[in-house]
Coordinates of C-alpha atoms in Angstrom, one line a residue:
Chain A
E1 CA -7.5 10.0 14.8
P2 CA -7.9 11.1 11.2
E3 CA -8.5 8.4 8.7
V4 CA -9.0 7.8 5.0
T5 CA -12.6 6.6 4.3
Q6 CA -13.7 4.7 1.2
T7 CA -17.1 4.0 -0.2
P8 CA -18.6 1.6 -0.9
S9 CA -16.9 -1.2 1.0
H10 CA -18.1 -3.7 -1.6
Q11 CA -19.4 -3.2 -5.1
V12 CA -20.6 -5.8 -7.6
T13 CA -20.9 -4.7 -11.2
Q14 CA -21.6 -6.3 -14.6
M15 CA -18.8 -6.5 -17.1
G16 CA -18.7 -3.5 -19.3
Q17 CA -20.3 -1.2 -16.7
E18 CA -18.7 2.0 -15.4
V19 CA -17.9 2.2 -11.7
I20 CA -16.8 5.0 -9.5
L21 CA -14.9 4.3 -6.3
R22 CA -14.9 7.1 -3.8
C23 CA -12.4 8.2 -1.2
V24 CA -12.1 10.9 1.3
P25 CA -8.5 11.5 2.1
I26 CA -7.2 13.0 5.3
S27 CA -8.1 16.7 5.1
N28 CA -4.6 18.3 5.2
H29 CA -2.9 15.7 3.0
L30 CA -1.6 16.8 -0.3
Y31 CA -0.8 13.6 -2.1
F32 CA -3.4 11.0 -3.1
Y33 CA -3.0 7.5 -4.4
W34 CA -4.9 4.5 -5.7
Y35 CA -3.6 0.9 -5.3
R36 CA -5.2 -2.4 -5.9
Q37 CA -4.8 -5.9 -4.6
I38 CA -6.1 -8.9 -6.5
L39 CA -7.0 -11.6 -4.1
G40 CA -3.9 -13.4 -2.8
Q41 CA -1.5 -11.2 -4.7
K42 CA 0.6 -8.2 -4.0
V43 CA -0.5 -4.6 -3.6
E44 CA -0.1 -2.8 -7.0
F45 CA 0.3 0.9 -7.6
L46 CA -2.2 2.5 -9.9
V47 CA -1.8 6.2 -9.7
S48 CA -0.5 9.2 -7.6
F49 CA -2.2 12.6 -7.7
Y50 CA -1.0 16.0 -6.6
N51 CA -2.2 19.5 -7.2
N52 CA -5.0 18.3 -9.4
E53 CA -2.7 16.4 -11.7
I54 CA -1.4 12.9 -12.1
S55 CA 2.1 12.6 -10.8
E56 CA 2.8 9.0 -11.7
K57 CA 0.8 6.1 -13.1
S58 CA 1.5 2.5 -13.7
E59 CA 0.9 0.3 -16.8
I60 CA -2.3 -0.9 -15.2
F61 CA -3.7 2.6 -15.3
D62 CA -4.7 2.6 -18.9
D63 CA -7.4 4.7 -20.8
Q64 CA -10.1 2.8 -19.0
F65 CA -9.1 4.4 -15.7
S66 CA -9.4 8.0 -14.6
V67 CA -9.1 9.9 -11.3
E68 CA -10.6 13.1 -10.2
R69 CA -10.8 15.4 -7.2
P70 CA -14.2 17.0 -7.9
D71 CA -14.2 19.1 -4.7
G72 CA -12.0 19.8 -1.7
S73 CA -12.6 16.5 0.0
N74 CA -13.3 13.6 -2.4
F75 CA -10.9 11.7 -4.6
T76 CA -12.5 9.3 -7.1
L77 CA -11.3 6.4 -9.3
K78 CA -13.4 5.7 -12.3
I79 CA -13.2 2.5 -14.4
R80 CA -15.1 3.2 -17.6
S81 CA -15.8 -0.3 -18.9
T82 CA -15.1 -2.9 -16.3
K83 CA -13.5 -6.3 -17.1
L84 CA -13.5 -9.5 -15.1
E85 CA -9.8 -9.0 -14.4
D86 CA -10.6 -5.6 -12.7
S87 CA -12.0 -7.6 -9.7
A88 CA -9.8 -6.7 -6.8
M89 CA -9.6 -4.7 -3.6
Y90 CA -9.0 -1.1 -4.4
F91 CA -7.2 1.0 -1.8
C92 CA -7.0 4.8 -1.6
A93 CA -4.2 6.4 0.3
S94 CA -3.0 9.9 1.2
S95 CA 0.1 11.4 2.5
L96 CA 1.2 14.9 3.6
P97 CA 4.4 15.3 1.7
T98 CA 5.1 12.7 -0.9
G99 CA 7.3 9.9 0.3
S100 CA 6.1 10.2 3.9
E101 CA 3.9 7.7 5.7
A102 CA 0.9 6.9 3.6
F103 CA -2.5 6.4 5.3
F104 CA -4.7 3.8 3.6
G105 CA -8.4 3.4 3.6
Q106 CA -10.1 0.1 4.4
G107 CA -10.6 -0.6 0.7
T108 CA -13.4 -1.2 -1.8
R109 CA -13.9 -4.8 -2.9
L110 CA -14.9 -4.7 -6.5
T111 CA -16.4 -7.8 -8.0
V112 CA -17.0 -7.8 -11.8
V113 CA -19.4 -10.5 -13.0
Chain B
S1 CA 8.8 -4.0 -11.2
Q2 CA 10.8 -2.0 -8.7
Q3 CA 10.1 -4.5 -5.9
G4 CA 11.8 -7.8 -5.4
E5 CA 11.1 -10.6 -3.1
E6 CA 10.2 -11.0 0.5
D7 CA 11.0 -14.0 2.6
P8 CA 9.8 -16.0 4.2
Q9 CA 6.4 -16.1 2.6
A10 CA 5.0 -17.4 5.8
L11 CA 6.2 -17.6 9.4
S12 CA 4.6 -19.4 12.4
I13 CA 6.0 -18.6 15.8
Q14 CA 5.1 -19.0 19.5
E15 CA 4.0 -16.0 21.5
G16 CA 7.0 -14.3 23.0
E17 CA 9.4 -15.3 20.2
N18 CA 10.9 -12.9 17.8
A19 CA 9.8 -12.7 14.1
T20 CA 12.2 -11.7 11.4
M21 CA 11.3 -11.1 7.8
N22 CA 13.4 -9.8 4.9
C23 CA 12.7 -8.0 1.7
S24 CA 14.7 -7.0 -1.3
Y25 CA 14.2 -4.3 -3.9
K26 CA 15.6 -3.7 -7.4
T27 CA 16.1 0.0 -8.0
S28 CA 17.3 3.0 -6.0
I29 CA 14.9 4.3 -3.4
N30 CA 14.1 7.4 -1.4
N31 CA 12.9 5.4 1.6
L32 CA 11.6 2.0 2.5
Q33 CA 8.4 1.5 4.5
W34 CA 6.8 -1.5 6.3
Y35 CA 3.1 -2.0 6.5
R36 CA 0.8 -4.4 8.2
Q37 CA -2.4 -5.9 6.8
N38 CA -5.0 -7.9 8.7
S39 CA -7.1 -10.3 6.7
G40 CA -7.3 -8.3 3.5
R41 CA -8.2 -5.1 5.2
G42 CA -6.4 -1.7 4.9
L43 CA -2.7 -1.3 5.2
V44 CA -1.4 0.2 8.4
H45 CA 2.0 2.0 8.3
L46 CA 4.5 0.6 10.8
I47 CA 7.8 2.3 10.2
L48 CA 9.8 4.3 7.6
I49 CA 13.5 4.2 7.1
R50 CA 15.2 6.7 4.8
S51 CA 17.9 5.7 2.3
N52 CA 20.6 7.3 4.4
E53 CA 19.6 5.4 7.5
R54 CA 20.8 1.9 8.5
E55 CA 18.7 1.0 11.4
K56 CA 15.5 2.3 13.1
H57 CA 13.5 1.3 16.1
S58 CA 9.9 1.9 17.0
G59 CA 8.6 0.1 20.1
R60 CA 9.0 -3.7 19.5
L61 CA 9.9 -3.1 15.8
R62 CA 13.5 -2.9 14.5
V63 CA 14.1 -2.2 10.8
T64 CA 17.4 -2.4 9.0
L65 CA 18.3 -1.2 5.6
D66 CA 21.3 -2.1 3.5
T67 CA 21.3 -0.1 0.3
S68 CA 24.4 -1.8 -1.0
K69 CA 22.5 -5.1 -1.0
K70 CA 19.1 -3.5 -1.7
S71 CA 17.6 -5.2 1.2
S72 CA 15.7 -4.6 4.4
S73 CA 14.7 -6.6 7.4
L74 CA 11.9 -6.2 10.0
L75 CA 12.2 -7.7 13.4
I76 CA 9.3 -7.9 15.8
T77 CA 10.4 -8.7 19.3
A78 CA 8.4 -10.5 22.0
S79 CA 5.6 -11.3 19.6
R80 CA 1.9 -11.4 20.7
A81 CA -1.1 -13.1 19.2
A82 CA -2.3 -9.7 18.0
D83 CA 0.8 -9.5 15.8
T84 CA -0.8 -12.1 13.5
A85 CA -1.1 -10.4 10.1
S86 CA 0.6 -10.0 6.8
Y87 CA 3.6 -7.7 6.7
F88 CA 4.7 -5.9 3.5
C89 CA 7.7 -3.8 2.7
A90 CA 7.3 -1.0 0.2
S91 CA 10.1 0.9 -1.5
Y92 CA 9.3 4.5 -2.2
N93 CA 10.6 6.3 -5.3
D94 CA 9.1 8.4 -8.1
Y95 CA 5.8 9.3 -6.3
K96 CA 4.9 5.7 -5.6
L97 CA 5.3 2.8 -3.2
S98 CA 6.2 -0.5 -4.7
F99 CA 5.1 -3.4 -2.5
G100 CA 6.6 -6.8 -2.0
A101 CA 4.5 -10.0 -1.9
G102 CA 4.4 -9.9 1.9
T103 CA 5.1 -12.3 4.8
T104 CA 2.2 -13.9 6.6
V105 CA 3.0 -14.1 10.3
T106 CA 1.0 -16.4 12.6
V107 CA 1.7 -16.0 16.3
R108 CA 0.5 -19.0 18.3
A109 CA -0.7 -18.4 21.8

């Protein structure tokens, strides 16, 4: 069964460093998303992406965040200068049309120290 | 936030019993979806109900949607130990899912 894959599964970084979280969405999906979940809290929307453009972004997704689809398969989330409060589980998701069932990856646990 | 509350926050039931959880949302929606999460791992889609639907079934799952009350419920019938997980509702609108805080369900063998 096709699945969304995320790498790495766990990343530890120093405060102020840049991190890139990688995702390979399901190959025929058109819409891509990043969500995050701070430990013990709800899943929060960060950004949705379609046709090489951001469709929607949340207040969390400020200038420190960016997304890119550098080739036909990868979808990346970059955090330019990490803060302690960026520590969370980051989930990538994809869907065929928007609003349909979203398939989530297993997440990248980001720890900022 | 588009998403309201879910209740209960936690639910403990015996295997074979039914589990019911509710969620509310704040704004108009295109559809409402339910997801399951095991121990902080990825979210698994369970069922989607469109805004013009009132009830939907999938296996042991039954979902209702009341758009006048901006609420939805998920019923899991004949629960199994393997159903132990956190369950989240997520309202879909404007290219994004807005998740509730979730209900943690523990099914005792």
